[in-house]
CSV table of C-alpha atoms and ligand atoms in Angstrom, one decimal:
chain,number,residue,atom,x,y,z
M,16,MET,CA,-45.3,-32.7,-314.2
M,17,LYS,CA,-48.6,-31.4,-315.3
M,18,ASP,CA,-50.6,-29.1,-313.0
M,19,THR,CA,-53.1,-31.9,-312.2
M,20,THR,CA,-50.1,-33.8,-310.7
M,21,ARG,CA,-48.5,-30.7,-309.2
M,22,VAL,CA,-51.6,-29.8,-307.2
M,23,ILE,CA,-51.4,-33.3,-305.5
M,24,ARG,CA,-47.6,-33.1,-304.8
M,25,ALA,CA,-46.9,-29.4,-304.3
M,26,GLY,CA,-46.0,-28.6,-300.7
M,27,ALA,CA,-46.5,-32.2,-299.6
M,28,GLU,CA,-42.9,-32.9,-298.7
M,29,GLU,CA,-42.2,-33.9,-295.1
M,30,ARG,CA,-40.9,-31.1,-292.9
M,31,PRO,CA,-39.9,-31.0,-289.3
M,32,LEU,CA,-42.5,-29.6,-286.9
M,33,ALA,CA,-41.7,-26.7,-284.5
M,34,ARG,CA,-41.7,-27.9,-280.9
M,35,THR,CA,-45.0,-26.7,-279.3
M,36,VAL,CA,-46.3,-27.0,-275.8
M,37,ASN,CA,-49.1,-29.3,-277.0
M,38,PRO,CA,-48.9,-32.2,-279.5
M,39,PRO,CA,-49.9,-31.4,-283.1
M,40,ILE,CA,-53.3,-32.3,-284.3
M,41,GLN,CA,-52.6,-35.0,-287.0
M,42,ARG,CA,-55.6,-35.3,-289.3
M,43,ALA,CA,-55.3,-38.5,-291.3
M,44,SER,CA,-57.0,-41.6,-292.6
M,45,THR,CA,-54.0,-42.6,-294.7
M,46,VAL,CA,-50.7,-43.2,-293.1
M,47,LEU,CA,-47.7,-43.2,-295.5
M,48,LEU,CA,-45.3,-46.1,-294.8
M,49,PRO,CA,-41.6,-45.9,-295.5
M,50,ASP,CA,-41.1,-49.1,-297.5
M,51,ALA,CA,-42.8,-52.3,-298.7
M,52,ALA,CA,-41.8,-54.3,-295.7
M,53,SER,CA,-43.6,-51.8,-293.4
M,54,LEU,CA,-47.0,-52.4,-295.1
M,55,TYR,CA,-47.7,-55.5,-293.1
M,56,ASP,CA,-45.7,-54.7,-290.0
M,57,SER,CA,-48.3,-54.6,-287.3
M,58,SER,CA,-45.8,-53.0,-284.8
M,59,GLN,CA,-46.2,-49.8,-286.8
M,60,VAL,CA,-49.1,-47.4,-287.1
M,61,LEU,CA,-50.6,-48.5,-290.4
M,62,TYR,CA,-53.8,-46.6,-290.6
M,63,GLY,CA,-55.3,-43.4,-289.2
M,64,ARG,CA,-57.9,-45.3,-287.1
M,65,ASP,CA,-55.0,-46.5,-285.1
M,66,SER,CA,-53.5,-44.0,-282.6
M,67,LEU,CA,-52.0,-40.8,-284.1
M,68,ALA,CA,-50.0,-38.1,-282.2
M,69,VAL,CA,-52.6,-36.4,-280.0
M,70,ARG,CA,-54.6,-39.6,-279.3
M,71,SER,CA,-51.6,-41.5,-278.2
M,72,ALA,CA,-50.5,-38.6,-276.0
M,73,LEU,CA,-54.0,-38.7,-274.4
M,74,CYS,CA,-53.9,-42.5,-274.0
M,75,ASP,CA,-50.5,-42.3,-272.3
M,76,ALA,CA,-51.7,-39.5,-269.9
M,77,ILE,CA,-54.8,-41.4,-268.9
M,78,ALA,CA,-52.9,-44.6,-268.4
M,79,GLU,CA,-50.5,-42.8,-266.1
M,80,LEU,CA,-53.3,-41.1,-264.1
M,81,GLU,CA,-55.2,-44.3,-263.7
M,82,GLY,CA,-52.1,-46.3,-262.8
M,83,GLY,CA,-52.8,-48.8,-265.7
M,84,VAL,CA,-50.5,-50.3,-268.3
M,85,GLY,CA,-52.4,-48.6,-271.0
M,86,ALA,CA,-55.7,-46.9,-272.0
M,87,LYS,CA,-58.0,-46.8,-274.9
M,88,LEU,CA,-60.2,-44.0,-276.2
M,89,PHE,CA,-63.9,-44.5,-277.3
M,90,PRO,CA,-66.3,-42.0,-279.0
M,91,SER,CA,-68.3,-41.5,-275.8
M,92,GLY,CA,-68.4,-42.6,-272.1
M,93,LEU,CA,-71.2,-45.1,-273.0
M,94,ALA,CA,-69.2,-46.5,-275.8
M,95,ALA,CA,-66.3,-47.0,-273.4
M,96,MET,CA,-68.5,-49.1,-271.1
M,97,THR,CA,-70.2,-51.1,-273.8
M,98,GLY,CA,-66.9,-51.6,-275.6
M,99,VAL,CA,-65.2,-53.0,-272.5
M,100,LEU,CA,-68.1,-55.4,-272.0
M,101,LEU,CA,-68.0,-56.5,-275.6
M,102,ALA,CA,-64.3,-57.1,-275.2
M,103,LEU,CA,-64.6,-59.2,-272.1
M,104,LEU,CA,-67.9,-61.2,-272.6
M,105,LYS,CA,-69.0,-64.1,-274.8
M,106,ALA,CA,-72.3,-66.0,-275.2
M,107,GLY,CA,-73.1,-68.1,-272.2
M,108,ASP,CA,-71.2,-65.8,-269.8
M,109,GLU,CA,-73.0,-64.2,-266.8
M,110,MET,CA,-72.4,-60.7,-265.4
M,111,LEU,CA,-73.2,-59.0,-262.1
M,112,VAL,CA,-74.1,-55.3,-262.5
M,113,CYS,CA,-74.9,-52.8,-259.7
M,114,GLN,CA,-78.6,-52.0,-259.7
M,115,HIS,CA,-78.1,-48.2,-260.0
M,116,VAL,CA,-75.7,-48.3,-262.9
M,117,TYR,CA,-75.9,-45.5,-265.4
M,118,ARG,CA,-79.2,-46.2,-267.1
M,119,PRO,CA,-78.0,-46.6,-270.7
M,120,THR,CA,-75.4,-49.1,-269.6
M,121,ARG,CA,-78.3,-51.1,-268.1
M,122,LYS,CA,-80.2,-50.8,-271.3
M,123,PHE,CA,-77.2,-52.2,-273.2
M,124,CYS,CA,-77.0,-55.2,-270.8
M,125,ASP,CA,-80.8,-55.9,-271.1
M,126,GLY,CA,-80.8,-55.4,-274.9
M,127,VAL,CA,-77.7,-56.1,-276.9
M,128,LEU,CA,-75.9,-58.4,-274.4
M,129,LYS,CA,-79.0,-60.4,-273.7
M,130,ARG,CA,-79.5,-60.9,-277.5
M,131,PHE,CA,-75.9,-62.1,-277.7
M,132,GLY,CA,-76.5,-64.7,-274.9
M,133,VAL,CA,-75.0,-62.9,-271.9
M,134,LYS,CA,-77.1,-63.0,-268.7
M,135,THR,CA,-77.0,-59.9,-266.4
M,136,THR,CA,-78.1,-60.1,-262.8
M,137,TYR,CA,-78.4,-56.8,-260.9
M,138,TYR,CA,-77.3,-56.5,-257.3
M,139,PRO,CA,-78.0,-53.6,-254.8
M,140,GLN,CA,-75.1,-51.2,-254.7
M,141,THR,CA,-75.2,-51.3,-250.9
M,142,MET,CA,-74.8,-55.1,-250.7
M,143,PRO,CA,-71.7,-56.1,-248.7
M,144,ALA,CA,-68.9,-57.8,-250.8
M,145,ALA,CA,-69.5,-61.1,-249.1
M,146,GLY,CA,-73.2,-61.1,-250.2
M,147,LEU,CA,-72.1,-60.2,-253.7
M,148,MET,CA,-69.6,-63.0,-253.8
M,149,ALA,CA,-72.3,-65.4,-252.9
M,150,MET,CA,-74.1,-64.4,-256.2
M,151,VAL,CA,-71.1,-65.5,-258.3
M,152,THR,CA,-71.7,-68.6,-260.3
M,153,ASP,CA,-69.2,-70.7,-262.3
M,154,ARG,CA,-70.3,-68.7,-265.4
M,155,THR,CA,-69.8,-65.2,-263.9
M,156,ARG,CA,-67.1,-63.5,-265.9
M,157,VAL,CA,-67.5,-59.8,-264.9
M,158,ILE,CA,-68.7,-57.7,-262.0
M,159,VAL,CA,-69.6,-54.1,-262.8
M,160,VAL,CA,-69.3,-51.4,-260.1
M,161,GLU,CA,-70.2,-47.8,-260.2
M,162,SER,CA,-69.4,-45.8,-257.1
M,163,PRO,CA,-70.9,-43.5,-256.2
M,164,GLY,CA,-74.0,-44.2,-258.3
M,165,SER,CA,-74.5,-41.2,-260.6
M,166,LEU,CA,-78.2,-40.6,-259.6
M,167,SER,CA,-78.5,-41.6,-256.0
M,168,PHE,CA,-74.8,-41.8,-255.0
M,169,GLU,CA,-74.5,-45.2,-253.3
M,170,MET,CA,-71.0,-46.0,-252.3
M,171,GLN,CA,-69.4,-49.5,-252.8
M,172,ASP,CA,-66.5,-51.1,-251.0
M,173,VAL,CA,-64.6,-51.4,-254.3
M,174,ALA,CA,-61.4,-53.0,-252.8
M,175,ALA,CA,-63.4,-55.7,-251.1
M,176,ILE,CA,-65.4,-56.5,-254.2
M,177,ALA,CA,-62.2,-56.5,-256.4
M,178,SER,CA,-60.3,-58.8,-254.1
M,179,GLY,CA,-63.3,-61.2,-253.7
M,180,ALA,CA,-63.7,-61.3,-257.5
M,181,ARG,CA,-60.1,-61.9,-258.1
M,182,GLU,CA,-60.1,-64.9,-255.7
M,183,ARG,CA,-62.9,-66.3,-257.8
M,184,GLY,CA,-61.4,-65.6,-261.2
M,185,VAL,CA,-64.0,-62.9,-262.0
M,186,LEU,CA,-63.0,-59.6,-263.7
M,187,THR,CA,-64.0,-56.2,-262.3
M,188,VAL,CA,-65.0,-53.1,-264.3
M,189,MET,CA,-65.7,-49.8,-262.7
M,190,ASP,CA,-67.4,-46.7,-264.0
M,191,ASN,CA,-65.1,-44.1,-262.4
M,192,THR,CA,-66.6,-41.0,-263.9
M,193,TRP,CA,-67.4,-39.4,-260.6
M,194,GLY,CA,-63.8,-39.9,-259.5
M,195,ALA,CA,-62.6,-38.4,-262.8
M,196,GLY,CA,-59.3,-40.3,-262.6
M,197,LEU,CA,-58.1,-38.1,-259.8
M,198,LEU,CA,-60.3,-38.6,-256.7
M,199,PHE,CA,-60.3,-42.4,-256.8
M,200,LYS,CA,-57.9,-44.9,-258.3
M,201,PRO,CA,-59.8,-48.1,-259.2
M,202,ILE,CA,-56.7,-50.0,-260.4
M,203,ALA,CA,-54.9,-49.3,-257.1
M,204,HIS,CA,-57.9,-50.7,-255.4
M,205,GLY,CA,-57.7,-54.0,-257.4
M,206,VAL,CA,-60.1,-53.2,-260.3
M,207,ASP,CA,-59.2,-54.7,-263.7
M,208,ILE,CA,-60.6,-52.0,-266.0
M,209,SER,CA,-61.4,-48.4,-265.0
M,210,VAL,CA,-63.9,-46.6,-267.3
M,211,GLN,CA,-64.5,-42.9,-267.5
M,212,ALA,CA,-66.9,-40.7,-269.4
M,213,LEU,CA,-64.3,-38.0,-270.2
M,214,THR,CA,-67.3,-36.1,-271.6
M,215,LYS,CA,-67.8,-34.9,-268.0
M,216,TYR,CA,-64.9,-33.4,-266.0
M,217,MET,CA,-61.9,-33.9,-268.4
M,218,GLY,CA,-63.8,-32.2,-271.2
M,219,GLY,CA,-65.1,-29.8,-268.6
M,220,HIS,CA,-67.0,-27.5,-271.0
M,221,SER,CA,-70.0,-29.5,-272.1
M,222,ASP,CA,-69.0,-29.6,-275.7
M,223,VAL,CA,-67.2,-32.9,-276.5
M,224,PHE,CA,-67.9,-36.6,-276.1
M,225,MET,CA,-65.3,-39.2,-275.3
M,226,GLY,CA,-64.7,-42.2,-273.0
M,227,SER,CA,-61.7,-44.1,-271.8
M,228,ALA,CA,-60.9,-47.5,-270.5
M,229,ALA,CA,-57.6,-48.0,-268.6
M,230,ALA,CA,-56.3,-51.6,-268.1
M,231,ARG,CA,-54.6,-53.1,-265.1
M,232,ASP,CA,-52.4,-55.5,-267.1
M,233,ALA,CA,-51.2,-56.3,-270.6
M,234,ALA,CA,-53.7,-59.2,-271.1
M,235,MET,CA,-56.6,-56.8,-270.4
M,236,LEU,CA,-55.2,-54.2,-272.7
M,237,LYS,CA,-54.8,-56.7,-275.5
M,238,LEU,CA,-58.5,-57.7,-275.1
M,239,LEU,CA,-59.5,-54.0,-275.3
M,240,ASP,CA,-57.2,-53.4,-278.3
M,241,ALA,CA,-58.7,-56.3,-280.2
M,242,ALA,CA,-62.3,-55.2,-279.5
M,243,MET,CA,-61.6,-51.6,-280.6
M,244,HIS,CA,-59.9,-52.8,-283.7
M,245,ASP,CA,-62.5,-55.3,-284.7
M,246,ILE,CA,-65.5,-53.0,-284.0
M,247,GLY,CA,-63.8,-50.1,-285.7
M,248,TRP,CA,-64.0,-47.3,-283.1
M,249,SER,CA,-61.9,-44.2,-283.4
M,250,VAL,CA,-62.0,-40.6,-282.0
M,251,SER,CA,-61.3,-37.4,-283.9
M,252,PRO,CA,-57.9,-35.8,-283.2
M,253,GLU,CA,-59.6,-32.5,-282.5
M,254,ASP,CA,-61.7,-34.1,-279.8
M,255,ALA,CA,-58.7,-35.8,-278.3
M,256,TYR,CA,-56.9,-32.4,-278.3
M,257,LEU,CA,-59.8,-30.8,-276.4
M,258,MET,CA,-59.6,-33.6,-273.8
M,259,LEU,CA,-55.8,-33.2,-273.4
M,260,ARG,CA,-56.3,-29.5,-272.9
M,261,GLY,CA,-59.0,-30.1,-270.4
M,262,LEU,CA,-56.7,-32.5,-268.5
M,263,ARG,CA,-54.2,-29.7,-267.8
M,264,THR,CA,-56.7,-27.8,-265.6
M,265,LEU,CA,-58.7,-30.8,-264.3
M,266,PRO,CA,-57.3,-30.8,-260.7
M,267,THR,CA,-57.9,-27.0,-260.3
M,268,ARG,CA,-61.4,-27.2,-261.7
M,269,LEU,CA,-62.3,-30.3,-259.8
M,270,LYS,CA,-61.2,-28.8,-256.5
M,271,ARG,CA,-63.4,-25.8,-257.1
M,272,HIS,CA,-66.4,-28.0,-258.1
M,273,GLY,CA,-65.8,-30.1,-255.0
M,274,ASP,CA,-65.5,-27.2,-252.5
M,275,SER,CA,-68.5,-25.3,-254.0
M,276,GLY,CA,-70.5,-28.5,-254.1
M,277,LEU,CA,-69.9,-29.2,-250.5
M,278,GLU,CA,-70.8,-25.6,-249.5
M,279,VAL,CA,-74.1,-25.9,-251.4
M,280,ALA,CA,-74.8,-29.4,-250.0
M,281,LEU,CA,-74.2,-28.2,-246.4
M,282,TRP,CA,-76.5,-25.2,-247.0
M,283,LEU,CA,-79.2,-27.5,-248.4
M,284,SER,CA,-78.9,-29.9,-245.5
M,285,GLN,CA,-80.0,-27.0,-243.2
M,286,GLN,CA,-83.2,-26.1,-245.2
M,287,PRO,CA,-86.6,-27.2,-243.9
M,288,GLU,CA,-87.8,-28.3,-247.3
M,289,VAL,CA,-84.9,-30.8,-247.6
M,290,ARG,CA,-85.3,-34.2,-246.0
M,291,GLU,CA,-81.8,-35.5,-246.8
M,292,VAL,CA,-78.7,-34.6,-248.8
M,293,ILE,CA,-77.0,-37.5,-250.5
M,294,HIS,CA,-73.4,-36.4,-250.9
M,295,PRO,CA,-70.7,-38.9,-250.0
M,296,ALA,CA,-68.3,-36.2,-248.9
M,297,LEU,CA,-70.8,-34.6,-246.5
M,298,PRO,CA,-70.1,-35.8,-242.9
M,299,GLY,CA,-73.1,-37.8,-241.7
M,300,ALA,CA,-74.4,-38.5,-245.2
M,301,ARG,CA,-74.9,-42.1,-246.3
M,302,GLY,CA,-71.7,-43.6,-247.7
M,303,HIS,CA,-69.5,-41.0,-246.1
M,304,GLU,CA,-67.3,-43.5,-244.3
M,305,LEU,CA,-66.4,-45.3,-247.5
M,306,TRP,CA,-65.8,-42.0,-249.2
M,307,ALA,CA,-63.5,-40.8,-246.3
M,308,ARG,CA,-61.6,-44.1,-246.5
M,309,ASP,CA,-61.1,-44.2,-250.3
M,310,TYR,CA,-61.4,-40.8,-251.9
M,311,THR,CA,-59.1,-37.8,-251.9
M,312,GLY,CA,-61.9,-35.3,-252.8
M,313,ALA,CA,-65.3,-34.8,-254.2
M,314,CYS,CA,-66.6,-33.5,-257.5
M,315,GLY,CA,-69.7,-31.2,-257.9
M,316,LEU,CA,-72.4,-33.9,-258.4
M,317,PHE,CA,-74.8,-34.9,-255.7
M,318,ALA,CA,-78.4,-35.4,-254.9
M,319,PHE,CA,-80.9,-34.2,-252.3
M,320,VAL,CA,-84.3,-35.4,-251.2
M,321,PHE,CA,-87.2,-33.0,-250.8
M,322,ARG,CA,-89.8,-33.5,-248.0
M,323,PRO,CA,-92.8,-35.2,-249.6
M,324,ALA,CA,-94.3,-33.0,-252.3
M,325,PRO,CA,-96.2,-33.3,-255.5
M,326,GLU,CA,-94.4,-33.4,-258.8
M,327,ALA,CA,-95.8,-29.9,-259.6
M,328,ALA,CA,-93.8,-28.5,-256.7
M,329,VAL,CA,-90.6,-30.2,-257.9
M,330,ASN,CA,-91.1,-28.8,-261.3
M,331,ALA,CA,-91.9,-25.3,-259.9
M,332,PHE,CA,-88.5,-25.5,-258.1
M,333,LEU,CA,-86.7,-26.3,-261.4
M,334,ASP,CA,-88.6,-23.7,-263.4
M,335,ALA,CA,-87.6,-21.0,-260.9
M,336,LEU,CA,-83.9,-21.6,-261.2
M,337,ASP,CA,-81.9,-19.2,-263.3
M,338,LEU,CA,-78.2,-20.1,-262.8
M,339,PHE,CA,-78.8,-23.9,-262.7
M,340,GLY,CA,-79.6,-25.0,-266.2
M,341,LEU,CA,-82.0,-28.0,-266.7
M,342,GLY,CA,-80.0,-30.7,-268.5
M,343,PHE,CA,-78.8,-34.3,-268.3
M,344,SER,CA,-75.1,-34.0,-268.2
M,345,TRP,CA,-72.5,-32.9,-265.6
M,346,GLY,CA,-68.8,-32.0,-265.3
M,347,GLY,CA,-69.0,-28.8,-267.3
M,348,HIS,CA,-68.2,-25.3,-266.0
M,349,GLU,CA,-72.0,-24.6,-265.5
M,350,SER,CA,-74.4,-25.7,-262.8
M,351,LEU,CA,-77.2,-28.1,-263.8
M,352,ALA,CA,-80.3,-29.7,-262.1
M,353,ILE,CA,-82.6,-32.6,-262.9
M,354,SER,CA,-85.5,-34.2,-261.2
M,355,CYS,CA,-84.7,-37.9,-260.9
M,356,ASP,CA,-88.1,-39.6,-260.1
M,357,PRO,CA,-89.5,-39.6,-263.7
M,358,GLN,CA,-86.5,-41.6,-264.9
M,359,ARG,CA,-86.4,-43.8,-261.8
M,360,ARG,CA,-90.1,-44.7,-262.4
M,361,THR,CA,-89.2,-46.1,-265.9
M,362,GLY,CA,-86.6,-48.4,-264.5
M,363,ALA,CA,-86.3,-51.0,-261.8
M,364,ASP,CA,-85.1,-48.5,-259.1
M,365,LEU,CA,-88.0,-48.7,-256.7
M,366,GLU,CA,-86.0,-47.4,-253.7
M,367,ASP,CA,-88.1,-45.1,-251.5
M,368,TYR,CA,-86.1,-42.0,-250.4
M,369,GLY,CA,-89.0,-40.6,-248.5
M,370,GLY,CA,-89.5,-37.7,-251.0
M,371,PRO,CA,-88.7,-36.6,-254.5
M,372,LEU,CA,-85.0,-37.0,-255.5
M,373,MET,CA,-83.2,-34.0,-257.2
M,374,ARG,CA,-79.7,-34.1,-258.7
M,375,LEU,CA,-77.5,-31.1,-258.8
M,376,HIS,CA,-74.2,-30.4,-260.6
M,377,VAL,CA,-72.4,-27.5,-259.0
M,378,GLY,CA,-70.4,-25.7,-261.6
M,379,LEU,CA,-67.7,-23.0,-261.3
M,380,GLU,CA,-70.0,-20.1,-260.5
M,381,ASP,CA,-69.8,-18.4,-257.2
M,382,PRO,CA,-71.4,-20.7,-254.6
M,383,GLY,CA,-73.1,-17.8,-252.9
M,384,ASP,CA,-74.9,-16.9,-256.1
M,385,LEU,CA,-75.9,-20.5,-256.6
M,386,ILE,CA,-77.4,-20.6,-253.1
M,387,GLU,CA,-79.4,-17.4,-253.9
M,388,ASP,CA,-80.7,-19.3,-257.0
M,389,LEU,CA,-81.7,-22.3,-254.9
M,390,LYS,CA,-83.5,-20.0,-252.5
M,391,ARG,CA,-85.6,-18.8,-255.4
M,392,GLY,CA,-86.3,-22.4,-256.3
M,393,LEU,CA,-87.3,-23.3,-252.8
M,394,ALA,CA,-89.7,-20.3,-252.6
M,395,ALA,CA,-91.4,-21.5,-255.8
M,396,PHE,CA,-91.4,-25.1,-254.4
M,397,ASN,CA,-93.2,-23.8,-251.2
M,398,ALA,CA,-95.7,-21.7,-253.2
M,399,ALA,CA,-96.6,-24.7,-255.4
M,400,ARG,CA,-96.7,-27.1,-252.4
M,401,GLY,CA,-99.3,-24.9,-250.8
I,529,PLP,C1,-71.9,-42.3,-264.7
I,529,PLP,C2,-71.9,-42.1,-266.2
I,529,PLP,N1,-71.2,-43.0,-266.9
I,529,PLP,C3,-71.2,-42.9,-268.3
I,529,PLP,C4,-71.9,-41.8,-268.9
I,529,PLP,C5,-71.9,-41.8,-270.4
I,529,PLP,O1,-71.1,-40.8,-270.9
I,529,PLP,P1,-71.4,-40.2,-272.4
I,529,PLP,O2,-72.4,-39.2,-272.2
I,529,PLP,O3,-70.0,-39.6,-272.8
I,529,PLP,O4,-71.7,-41.4,-273.2
I,529,PLP,C6,-72.6,-40.9,-268.1
I,529,PLP,C7,-73.3,-39.8,-268.8
I,529,PLP,O5,-74.1,-39.1,-268.2
I,529,PLP,C8,-72.6,-41.1,-266.7
I,529,PLP,O6,-73.3,-40.2,-265.9
């Protein structure tokens, strides 16, 4: 062999891998098949866009946690939700979507799906299941639930909606990002497909995007598989590796987020500047009964309502914070805050909470330090309110 051939073949022979705690990161577009008959054998992995080592390990782990027959990975949480909807819907179908759904999901329904002939009708998250079932038509194919809502934390009776939908032959899809695959089990409550933005708690460090969809039965999984395959999504093995690593510490982190979040929420509920704390796990808060019935814990994301104040006072609160970063995500180790009203005004959410709405993500810092930070924020809020 000449050197030009040698550089391609040298060191390329197959060798057994040492057994490590975590699966190997397999980087590949090309998969080498053992013989000619395998080339068109669709029971084998034929191409790197299909699942390789670390990705299939992550799919299996998510399916097991979600109690589904299988799970698929998508490049982001939004891609998981839009991918599931593309897998299930066709022109002429109708869909019922909760009013406070994650805003970009709503944009997808009103844009792409509308363009493709799918009609979306929004229902209030607090609507009882019986009322929602009355909205089902003979064209309704899917009901989307998100509980709690990720901005204003409305709780839904997921089991009642899923069983009503099943009776009518309608599929249910839940955005379960708040529950993180641990605190709430949509499939055990009758949901057909449970979607998560793994970007949040499973990733846990604000540095990687991914979404998952876990399917209740083989027929659902087949639909997801076909959509993934036809549209051509894939996730990188490094990102899947980071997710699998995050999963190992998820319960420990989530417990700490939940405990600290409740401590901060309780403190906020006692402050004169605060009109209401909207945290489903806080006794007395709206939605608490459903949370107590269905959930085994809380994450660190919740909202509170200021007493009426101008936007300048809300912004002064945010600008005085030091430990809370100002940013649009959640689920990472760090605390974050956003004002909600500017984005609520641009949408159809006209609900009046009686004052400005603020969302907090409580991270893994010491909750006492976070409360000191919030005190600084409230002092600035009071100064600006006059
Ligand atoms: C409830 C909810 N679902 C889905 C997403 C989308 O996740 P990603 O940012 O990975 O696309 C988000 C992101 O903020 C979210 O809050």
